[in-house]
């Protein structure tokens, strides 16, 4: 079942997702959370840090797994998702380093790296909550559109679109964005008990509509979420702009069954 929440602004959508995570932590302090990077979650992490400061989000017993990392970047590299996570979340919350799981993009033997990551994830029984964004081409994590998708973590060649979308962290020069990434597999995301998808901005409206209402196809990886039993899609008005009018009316500021 997919529920859709349409909020009046990107900020309100971000706060909604952060609050869902904080609430879930209160119910289950040992939450295993899948985390995205990118532009969209930045206000969501800001809200989560604020909830933590207010004593409403305790990460002491939680564990996180980041969805992806660029191949060739060390955890200390500024363009890495490690650096992003430290800047936007990890340095401001009480999550112990051994509970933060990210791919090390610098590790030569990437097969061992993804095996290490997947073993840690399965030892905990998989994700409780997967927080995901959506690329304009429908990717989640870096599960790029393809005739078939890998269920487990894998190395992926990034599309030019995805490299362009990540140019900001590389001085605006998309050719400097690494050509490959390590990504959590679509199977690990779909096995999460709950999936929270956050999308904001008019540039996401077309792909959100395709993912929610188009055919389920690996050509739009996010469309596979239609088959998941527990998905909450949190949108601002702009990202909801191409959903059917009936859905936009019904779900504004609340949630509904899609
Ligand atoms: C990154 C990730 C990607 C992004 C997607 C949207 O960890 O998982 O799937 O969520 O590319 O990125 P933004 O938010 O920058 O539009």
PDB file of C-alpha atoms and ligand atoms in Angstrom:
ATOM      1  CA  UNK A   1       0.000   0.000   0.000  1.00  0.00           C
ATOM      2  CA  UNK A   2       1.268   3.439  -0.879  1.00  0.00           C
ATOM      3  CA  UNK A   3       0.162   6.456   1.095  1.00  0.00           C
ATOM      4  CA  UNK A   4       0.845   9.916  -0.237  1.00  0.00           C
ATOM      5  CA  UNK A   5       1.250  12.996   1.924  1.00  0.00           C
ATOM      6  CA  UNK A   6       1.310  16.341   0.151  1.00  0.00           C
ATOM      7  CA  UNK A   7       2.643  19.197   2.251  1.00  0.00           C
ATOM      8  CA  UNK A   8       2.455  22.909   1.491  1.00  0.00           C
ATOM      9  CA  UNK A   9       6.233  23.372   1.224  1.00  0.00           C
ATOM     10  CA  UNK A  10       9.509  21.479   0.867  1.00  0.00           C
ATOM     11  CA  UNK A  11      10.340  22.449   4.437  1.00  0.00           C
ATOM     12  CA  UNK A  12       7.071  20.981   5.732  1.00  0.00           C
ATOM     13  CA  UNK A  13       7.703  17.780   3.753  1.00  0.00           C
ATOM     14  CA  UNK A  14      11.187  17.534   5.259  1.00  0.00           C
ATOM     15  CA  UNK A  15       9.845  18.020   8.779  1.00  0.00           C
ATOM     16  CA  UNK A  16       7.210  15.337   8.149  1.00  0.00           C
ATOM     17  CA  UNK A  17       9.831  12.739   7.205  1.00  0.00           C
ATOM     18  CA  UNK A  18      12.126  13.736  10.087  1.00  0.00           C
ATOM     19  CA  UNK A  19       9.201  13.451  12.497  1.00  0.00           C
ATOM     20  CA  UNK A  20       8.313   9.991  11.143  1.00  0.00           C
ATOM     21  CA  UNK A  21      11.893   8.872  11.829  1.00  0.00           C
ATOM     22  CA  UNK A  22      11.884  10.397  15.335  1.00  0.00           C
ATOM     23  CA  UNK A  23       8.524   8.767  16.115  1.00  0.00           C
ATOM     24  CA  UNK A  24       9.761   5.416  14.848  1.00  0.00           C
ATOM     25  CA  UNK A  25      12.864   5.720  17.051  1.00  0.00           C
ATOM     26  CA  UNK A  26      10.631   6.182  20.058  1.00  0.00           C
ATOM     27  CA  UNK A  27       8.700   3.013  19.243  1.00  0.00           C
ATOM     28  CA  UNK A  28      11.835   1.039  18.366  1.00  0.00           C
ATOM     29  CA  UNK A  29      15.120   2.552  19.617  1.00  0.00           C
ATOM     30  CA  UNK A  30      17.059  -0.149  17.735  1.00  0.00           C
ATOM     31  CA  UNK A  31      15.811   1.075  14.386  1.00  0.00           C
ATOM     32  CA  UNK A  32      17.880   0.122  11.346  1.00  0.00           C
ATOM     33  CA  UNK A  33      17.575   3.055   8.979  1.00  0.00           C
ATOM     34  CA  UNK A  34      18.549   3.342   5.319  1.00  0.00           C
ATOM     35  CA  UNK A  35      19.653   6.884   4.518  1.00  0.00           C
ATOM     36  CA  UNK A  36      19.893   8.850   1.282  1.00  0.00           C
ATOM     37  CA  UNK A  37      22.076  11.788   0.334  1.00  0.00           C
ATOM     38  CA  UNK A  38      21.490  14.459  -2.321  1.00  0.00           C
ATOM     39  CA  UNK A  39      19.853  17.888  -2.208  1.00  0.00           C
ATOM     40  CA  UNK A  40      16.367  16.813  -1.125  1.00  0.00           C
ATOM     41  CA  UNK A  41      17.205  15.355   2.294  1.00  0.00           C
ATOM     42  CA  UNK A  42      19.279  18.332   3.495  1.00  0.00           C
ATOM     43  CA  UNK A  43      16.309  20.108   5.155  1.00  0.00           C
ATOM     44  CA  UNK A  44      15.111  16.728   6.437  1.00  0.00           C
ATOM     45  CA  UNK A  45      18.461  16.158   8.190  1.00  0.00           C
ATOM     46  CA  UNK A  46      18.313  19.707   9.547  1.00  0.00           C
ATOM     47  CA  UNK A  47      14.896  18.924  11.040  1.00  0.00           C
ATOM     48  CA  UNK A  48      16.160  15.615  12.417  1.00  0.00           C
ATOM     49  CA  UNK A  49      19.112  17.338  14.116  1.00  0.00           C
ATOM     50  CA  UNK A  50      16.668  19.819  15.630  1.00  0.00           C
ATOM     51  CA  UNK A  51      14.468  16.983  16.921  1.00  0.00           C
ATOM     52  CA  UNK A  52      17.576  15.384  18.390  1.00  0.00           C
ATOM     53  CA  UNK A  53      18.499  18.667  20.127  1.00  0.00           C
ATOM     54  CA  UNK A  54      14.994  18.798  21.567  1.00  0.00           C
ATOM     55  CA  UNK A  55      15.468  15.292  22.972  1.00  0.00           C
ATOM     56  CA  UNK A  56      12.901  13.808  20.586  1.00  0.00           C
ATOM     57  CA  UNK A  57      15.263  11.682  18.452  1.00  0.00           C
ATOM     58  CA  UNK A  58      17.703   9.402  20.262  1.00  0.00           C
ATOM     59  CA  UNK A  59      20.118   7.536  17.980  1.00  0.00           C
ATOM     60  CA  UNK A  60      21.994   5.809  20.829  1.00  0.00           C
ATOM     61  CA  UNK A  61      20.794   2.323  19.863  1.00  0.00           C
ATOM     62  CA  UNK A  62      19.955   2.928  16.206  1.00  0.00           C
ATOM     63  CA  UNK A  63      21.993   1.794  13.211  1.00  0.00           C
ATOM     64  CA  UNK A  64      22.216   3.435   9.806  1.00  0.00           C
ATOM     65  CA  UNK A  65      23.110   2.185   6.350  1.00  0.00           C
ATOM     66  CA  UNK A  66      23.697   4.694   3.603  1.00  0.00           C
ATOM     67  CA  UNK A  67      22.259   3.806   0.255  1.00  0.00           C
ATOM     68  CA  UNK A  68      25.323   4.582  -1.794  1.00  0.00           C
ATOM     69  CA  UNK A  69      28.813   6.018  -2.208  1.00  0.00           C
ATOM     70  CA  UNK A  70      30.997   7.064  -5.127  1.00  0.00           C
ATOM     71  CA  UNK A  71      33.701   4.664  -6.257  1.00  0.00           C
ATOM     72  CA  UNK A  72      37.191   6.119  -5.886  1.00  0.00           C
ATOM     73  CA  UNK A  73      36.395   8.531  -3.059  1.00  0.00           C
ATOM     74  CA  UNK A  74      37.817   7.968   0.421  1.00  0.00           C
ATOM     75  CA  UNK A  75      35.629   8.687   3.461  1.00  0.00           C
ATOM     76  CA  UNK A  76      37.626  11.894   4.008  1.00  0.00           C
ATOM     77  CA  UNK A  77      37.072  13.245   0.469  1.00  0.00           C
ATOM     78  CA  UNK A  78      34.852  16.311   0.397  1.00  0.00           C
ATOM     79  CA  UNK A  79      32.651  15.050  -2.445  1.00  0.00           C
ATOM     80  CA  UNK A  80      32.048  11.722  -0.709  1.00  0.00           C
ATOM     81  CA  UNK A  81      28.726  10.804   0.829  1.00  0.00           C
ATOM     82  CA  UNK A  82      30.661  10.079   4.045  1.00  0.00           C
ATOM     83  CA  UNK A  83      31.547  13.788   4.182  1.00  0.00           C
ATOM     84  CA  UNK A  84      27.965  14.743   3.350  1.00  0.00           C
ATOM     85  CA  UNK A  85      26.596  12.604   6.166  1.00  0.00           C
ATOM     86  CA  UNK A  86      29.047  14.002   8.690  1.00  0.00           C
ATOM     87  CA  UNK A  87      28.185  17.562   7.668  1.00  0.00           C
ATOM     88  CA  UNK A  88      24.418  17.147   7.628  1.00  0.00           C
ATOM     89  CA  UNK A  89      23.723  14.574  10.328  1.00  0.00           C
ATOM     90  CA  UNK A  90      26.379  12.432  11.938  1.00  0.00           C
ATOM     91  CA  UNK A  91      28.430  15.177  13.610  1.00  0.00           C
ATOM     92  CA  UNK A  92      25.301  16.507  15.314  1.00  0.00           C
ATOM     93  CA  UNK A  93      23.675  13.360  16.702  1.00  0.00           C
ATOM     94  CA  UNK A  94      24.492  10.622  19.221  1.00  0.00           C
ATOM     95  CA  UNK A  95      25.089   7.822  16.724  1.00  0.00           C
ATOM     96  CA  UNK A  96      28.248   5.820  17.454  1.00  0.00           C
ATOM     97  CA  UNK A  97      30.621   5.505  14.464  1.00  0.00           C
ATOM     98  CA  UNK A  98      30.419   1.703  14.559  1.00  0.00           C
ATOM     99  CA  UNK A  99      26.670   2.004  13.996  1.00  0.00           C
ATOM    100  CA  UNK A 100      27.107   4.069  10.806  1.00  0.00           C
ATOM    101  CA  UNK A 101      27.464   1.836   7.786  1.00  0.00           C
ATOM    102  CA  UNK A 102      28.626   3.338   4.519  1.00  0.00           C
ATOM    103  CA  UNK A 103      30.455   1.857   1.582  1.00  0.00           C
ATOM    104  CA  UNK A 104      34.111   2.777   1.451  1.00  0.00           C
ATOM    105  CA  UNK A 105      34.425   3.898  -2.168  1.00  0.00           C
ATOM    106  CA  UNK A 106      38.197   3.856  -1.985  1.00  0.00           C
ATOM    107  CA  UNK A 107      38.505   0.190  -1.201  1.00  0.00           C
ATOM    108  CA  UNK A 108      40.167  -1.529  -4.178  1.00  0.00           C
ATOM    109  CA  UNK A 109      38.365  -4.809  -3.680  1.00  0.00           C
ATOM    110  CA  UNK A 110      34.825  -3.473  -4.098  1.00  0.00           C
ATOM    111  CA  UNK A 111      33.355  -6.982  -4.124  1.00  0.00           C
ATOM    112  CA  UNK A 112      34.602  -7.512  -0.582  1.00  0.00           C
ATOM    113  CA  UNK A 113      33.348  -4.077   0.347  1.00  0.00           C
ATOM    114  CA  UNK A 114      29.789  -4.766  -0.793  1.00  0.00           C
ATOM    115  CA  UNK A 115      29.911  -8.232   0.817  1.00  0.00           C
ATOM    116  CA  UNK A 116      30.975  -6.630   4.120  1.00  0.00           C
ATOM    117  CA  UNK A 117      28.145  -4.085   3.861  1.00  0.00           C
ATOM    118  CA  UNK A 118      25.465  -6.646   2.980  1.00  0.00           C
ATOM    119  CA  UNK A 119      26.627  -9.023   5.728  1.00  0.00           C
ATOM    120  CA  UNK A 120      26.310  -6.238   8.324  1.00  0.00           C
ATOM    121  CA  UNK A 121      22.842  -5.412   7.008  1.00  0.00           C
ATOM    122  CA  UNK A 122      21.592  -8.994   7.061  1.00  0.00           C
ATOM    123  CA  UNK A 123      23.089  -9.595  10.529  1.00  0.00           C
ATOM    124  CA  UNK A 124      20.621  -6.966  11.745  1.00  0.00           C
ATOM    125  CA  UNK A 125      17.709  -8.469   9.814  1.00  0.00           C
ATOM    126  CA  UNK A 126      17.626  -5.774   7.127  1.00  0.00           C
ATOM    127  CA  UNK A 127      16.263  -2.252   7.247  1.00  0.00           C
ATOM    128  CA  UNK A 128      13.381  -1.259   9.469  1.00  0.00           C
ATOM    129  CA  UNK A 129      12.929   1.995   7.565  1.00  0.00           C
ATOM    130  CA  UNK A 130      14.397   2.904   4.203  1.00  0.00           C
ATOM    131  CA  UNK A 131      14.382   6.652   3.642  1.00  0.00           C
ATOM    132  CA  UNK A 132      14.844   7.223  -0.069  1.00  0.00           C
ATOM    133  CA  UNK A 133      14.872  10.007  -2.603  1.00  0.00           C
ATOM    134  CA  UNK A 134      14.112   9.668  -6.288  1.00  0.00           C
ATOM    135  CA  UNK A 135      16.282  10.630  -9.221  1.00  0.00           C
ATOM    136  CA  UNK A 136      14.713  12.374 -12.209  1.00  0.00           C
ATOM    137  CA  UNK A 137      15.231   9.130 -14.109  1.00  0.00           C
ATOM    138  CA  UNK A 138      13.435   7.145 -11.395  1.00  0.00           C
ATOM    139  CA  UNK A 139      16.484   5.725  -9.651  1.00  0.00           C
ATOM    140  CA  UNK A 140      16.446   4.967  -5.946  1.00  0.00           C
ATOM    141  CA  UNK A 141      19.795   4.677  -4.285  1.00  0.00           C
ATOM    142  CA  UNK A 142      21.876   4.351  -7.422  1.00  0.00           C
ATOM    143  CA  UNK A 143      19.697   1.623  -8.822  1.00  0.00           C
ATOM    144  CA  UNK A 144      19.647   3.122 -12.287  1.00  0.00           C
ATOM    145  CA  UNK A 145      16.999   2.270 -14.925  1.00  0.00           C
ATOM    146  CA  UNK A 146      17.963  -1.016 -16.600  1.00  0.00           C
ATOM    147  CA  UNK A 147      16.378  -4.147 -18.113  1.00  0.00           C
ATOM    148  CA  UNK A 148      17.046  -5.928 -14.798  1.00  0.00           C
ATOM    149  CA  UNK A 149      18.071  -4.706 -11.355  1.00  0.00           C
ATOM    150  CA  UNK A 150      20.474  -6.265  -8.851  1.00  0.00           C
ATOM    151  CA  UNK A 151      18.814  -7.251  -5.599  1.00  0.00           C
ATOM    152  CA  UNK A 152      22.008  -7.066  -3.507  1.00  0.00           C
ATOM    153  CA  UNK A 153      24.578  -4.288  -3.242  1.00  0.00           C
ATOM    154  CA  UNK A 154      26.545  -3.783  -6.415  1.00  0.00           C
ATOM    155  CA  UNK A 155      28.848  -1.512  -8.378  1.00  0.00           C
ATOM    156  CA  UNK A 156      27.033   0.627 -10.891  1.00  0.00           C
ATOM    157  CA  UNK A 157      28.057   2.838 -13.787  1.00  0.00           C
ATOM    158  CA  UNK A 158      26.298   6.155 -13.259  1.00  0.00           C
ATOM    159  CA  UNK A 159      24.215   7.655 -16.020  1.00  0.00           C
ATOM    160  CA  UNK A 160      25.222  11.081 -17.272  1.00  0.00           C
ATOM    161  CA  UNK A 161      21.967  12.397 -15.772  1.00  0.00           C
ATOM    162  CA  UNK A 162      22.953  11.146 -12.325  1.00  0.00           C
ATOM    163  CA  UNK A 163      26.462  12.593 -12.616  1.00  0.00           C
ATOM    164  CA  UNK A 164      25.016  15.954 -13.663  1.00  0.00           C
ATOM    165  CA  UNK A 165      22.602  15.874 -10.726  1.00  0.00           C
ATOM    166  CA  UNK A 166      25.577  15.435  -8.369  1.00  0.00           C
ATOM    167  CA  UNK A 167      27.792  18.120  -9.898  1.00  0.00           C
ATOM    168  CA  UNK A 168      27.252  20.612  -7.059  1.00  0.00           C
ATOM    169  CA  UNK A 169      29.601  18.734  -4.721  1.00  0.00           C
ATOM    170  CA  UNK A 170      32.261  18.753  -7.449  1.00  0.00           C
ATOM    171  CA  UNK A 171      32.491  22.461  -8.163  1.00  0.00           C
ATOM    172  CA  UNK A 172      29.551  22.296 -10.555  1.00  0.00           C
ATOM    173  CA  UNK A 173      31.647  20.219 -13.024  1.00  0.00           C
ATOM    174  CA  UNK A 174      29.712  17.059 -13.782  1.00  0.00           C
ATOM    175  CA  UNK A 175      32.669  15.407 -15.516  1.00  0.00           C
ATOM    176  CA  UNK A 176      34.461  15.444 -12.157  1.00  0.00           C
ATOM    177  CA  UNK A 177      31.699  13.348 -10.616  1.00  0.00           C
ATOM    178  CA  UNK A 178      32.954   9.759 -10.362  1.00  0.00           C
ATOM    179  CA  UNK A 179      31.731   7.471 -13.123  1.00  0.00           C
ATOM    180  CA  UNK A 180      30.780   4.630 -10.784  1.00  0.00           C
ATOM    181  CA  UNK A 181      29.130   4.159  -7.422  1.00  0.00           C
ATOM    182  CA  UNK A 182      28.432   1.361  -4.981  1.00  0.00           C
ATOM    183  CA  UNK A 183      24.732   1.087  -4.271  1.00  0.00           C
ATOM    184  CA  UNK A 184      22.520  -0.860  -1.960  1.00  0.00           C
ATOM    185  CA  UNK A 185      20.465  -3.258  -4.045  1.00  0.00           C
ATOM    186  CA  UNK A 186      16.808  -2.757  -4.812  1.00  0.00           C
ATOM    187  CA  UNK A 187      16.050  -6.008  -2.946  1.00  0.00           C
ATOM    188  CA  UNK A 188      17.435  -4.616   0.326  1.00  0.00           C
ATOM    189  CA  UNK A 189      15.353  -1.461  -0.120  1.00  0.00           C
ATOM    190  CA  UNK A 190      12.186  -3.391  -0.955  1.00  0.00           C
ATOM    191  CA  UNK A 191      12.687  -5.668   2.059  1.00  0.00           C
ATOM    192  CA  UNK A 192      12.597  -2.679   4.436  1.00  0.00           C
ATOM    193  CA  UNK A 193       9.517  -2.852   6.633  1.00  0.00           C
ATOM    194  CA  UNK A 194       8.656   0.756   5.802  1.00  0.00           C
ATOM    195  CA  UNK A 195       9.812   2.931   2.927  1.00  0.00           C
ATOM    196  CA  UNK A 196       9.667   6.718   3.233  1.00  0.00           C
ATOM    197  CA  UNK A 197      10.137   8.455  -0.098  1.00  0.00           C
ATOM    198  CA  UNK A 198      10.773  12.185   0.021  1.00  0.00           C
ATOM    199  CA  UNK A 199      10.551  14.243  -3.171  1.00  0.00           C
ATOM    200  CA  UNK A 200      10.283  17.986  -3.504  1.00  0.00           C
ATOM    201  CA  UNK A 201      10.304  20.493  -6.349  1.00  0.00           C
ATOM    202  CA  UNK A 202       8.582  20.763  -9.711  1.00  0.00           C
ATOM    203  CA  UNK A 203      11.517  18.984 -11.415  1.00  0.00           C
ATOM    204  CA  UNK A 204      10.426  15.781  -9.641  1.00  0.00           C
ATOM    205  CA  UNK A 205       6.721  16.013 -10.535  1.00  0.00           C
ATOM    206  CA  UNK A 206       6.864  13.969 -13.763  1.00  0.00           C
ATOM    207  CA  UNK A 207       8.916  11.120 -12.335  1.00  0.00           C
ATOM    208  CA  UNK A 208       6.850  11.000  -9.130  1.00  0.00           C
ATOM    209  CA  UNK A 209       3.687  10.584 -11.219  1.00  0.00           C
ATOM    210  CA  UNK A 210       5.328   7.853 -13.332  1.00  0.00           C
ATOM    211  CA  UNK A 211       6.658   6.046 -10.269  1.00  0.00           C
ATOM    212  CA  UNK A 212       3.291   6.083  -8.497  1.00  0.00           C
ATOM    213  CA  UNK A 213       0.929   5.582 -11.413  1.00  0.00           C
ATOM    214  CA  UNK A 214       2.928   4.272 -14.366  1.00  0.00           C
ATOM    215  CA  UNK A 215       3.643   0.624 -15.067  1.00  0.00           C
ATOM    216  CA  UNK A 216       5.876  -1.224 -12.622  1.00  0.00           C
ATOM    217  CA  UNK A 217       9.122  -1.517 -14.523  1.00  0.00           C
ATOM    218  CA  UNK A 218      12.840  -1.701 -13.847  1.00  0.00           C
ATOM    219  CA  UNK A 219      13.084   1.171 -16.365  1.00  0.00           C
ATOM    220  CA  UNK A 220      11.649   3.299 -13.545  1.00  0.00           C
ATOM    221  CA  UNK A 221      13.170   1.639 -10.474  1.00  0.00           C
ATOM    222  CA  UNK A 222      11.019   3.653  -8.041  1.00  0.00           C
ATOM    223  CA  UNK A 223       7.890   2.163  -9.645  1.00  0.00           C
ATOM    224  CA  UNK A 224       8.771  -1.121  -7.905  1.00  0.00           C
ATOM    225  CA  UNK A 225       7.694   0.556  -4.680  1.00  0.00           C
ATOM    226  CA  UNK A 226       4.090   0.194  -5.886  1.00  0.00           C
ATOM    227  CA  UNK A 227       4.378  -3.478  -4.934  1.00  0.00           C
ATOM    228  CA  UNK A 228       5.672  -2.724  -1.420  1.00  0.00           C
ATOM    229  CA  UNK A 229       3.187  -3.177   1.442  1.00  0.00           C
ATOM    230  CA  UNK A 230       4.113  -0.060   3.409  1.00  0.00           C
ATOM    231  CA  UNK A 231       5.310   3.038   1.571  1.00  0.00           C
ATOM    232  CA  UNK A 232       4.771   6.645   2.564  1.00  0.00           C
ATOM    233  CA  UNK A 233       5.513   9.144  -0.206  1.00  0.00           C
ATOM    234  CA  UNK A 234       6.025  12.631   1.188  1.00  0.00           C
ATOM    235  CA  UNK A 235       5.818  15.447  -1.354  1.00  0.00           C
ATOM    236  CA  UNK A 236       5.575  19.185  -1.491  1.00  0.00           C
ATOM    237  CA  UNK A 237       2.942  20.706  -3.761  1.00  0.00           C
ATOM    238  CA  UNK A 238       5.389  21.182  -6.615  1.00  0.00           C
ATOM    239  CA  UNK A 239       6.484  17.533  -6.677  1.00  0.00           C
ATOM    240  CA  UNK A 240       2.819  16.471  -6.526  1.00  0.00           C
ATOM    241  CA  UNK A 241       1.963  18.729  -9.458  1.00  0.00           C
ATOM    242  CA  UNK A 242       1.508  15.936 -12.011  1.00  0.00           C
ATOM    243  CA  UNK A 243      -0.467  13.530  -9.829  1.00  0.00           C
ATOM    244  CA  UNK A 244      -4.125  13.051 -10.722  1.00  0.00           C
ATOM    245  CA  UNK A 245      -6.215  15.986  -9.470  1.00  0.00           C
ATOM    246  CA  UNK A 246      -8.346  13.695  -7.277  1.00  0.00           C
ATOM    247  CA  UNK A 247      -5.267  12.508  -5.420  1.00  0.00           C
ATOM    248  CA  UNK A 248      -3.931  16.031  -5.017  1.00  0.00           C
ATOM    249  CA  UNK A 249      -7.201  17.192  -3.490  1.00  0.00           C
ATOM    250  CA  UNK A 250      -7.573  14.261  -1.163  1.00  0.00           C
ATOM    251  CA  UNK A 251      -4.080  13.985   0.164  1.00  0.00           C
ATOM    252  CA  UNK A 252      -3.088  17.585   0.739  1.00  0.00           C
ATOM    253  CA  UNK A 253      -1.737  17.881   4.264  1.00  0.00           C
ATOM    254  CA  UNK A 254      -2.839  14.378   5.135  1.00  0.00           C
ATOM    255  CA  UNK A 255      -2.175  10.877   3.925  1.00  0.00           C
ATOM    256  CA  UNK A 256      -4.204   8.574   1.769  1.00  0.00           C
ATOM    257  CA  UNK A 257      -4.168   5.201   0.140  1.00  0.00           C
ATOM    258  CA  UNK A 258      -2.951   5.431  -3.453  1.00  0.00           C
TER     259      UNK A 258
HETATM  260  C1  LIG B   1      21.592   9.352  -3.019  1.00  0.00           C
HETATM  261  C2  LIG B   1      20.452   8.609  -3.553  1.00  0.00           C
HETATM  262  C3  LIG B   1      19.790   9.111  -4.792  1.00  0.00           C
HETATM  263  C4  LIG B   1      19.066  10.435  -4.553  1.00  0.00           C
HETATM  264  C5  LIG B   1      18.439  10.938  -5.840  1.00  0.00           C
HETATM  265  C6  LIG B   1      17.781  12.285  -5.658  1.00  0.00           C
HETATM  266  O1  LIG B   1      22.026   8.734  -1.823  1.00  0.00           O
HETATM  267  O2  LIG B   1      20.094   7.630  -3.002  1.00  0.00           O
HETATM  268  O3  LIG B   1      18.870   8.144  -5.226  1.00  0.00           O
HETATM  269  O4  LIG B   1      18.104  10.257  -3.580  1.00  0.00           O
HETATM  270  O5  LIG B   1      19.415  11.052  -6.823  1.00  0.00           O
HETATM  271  O6  LIG B   1      18.764  13.236  -5.413  1.00  0.00           O
HETATM  272  P1  LIG B   1      18.366  14.741  -5.078  1.00  0.00           P
HETATM  273  O7  LIG B   1      17.754  14.731  -3.739  1.00  0.00           O
HETATM  274  O8  LIG B   1      19.692  15.471  -5.072  1.00  0.00           O
HETATM  275  O9  LIG B   1      17.447  15.198  -6.136  1.00  0.00           O
END
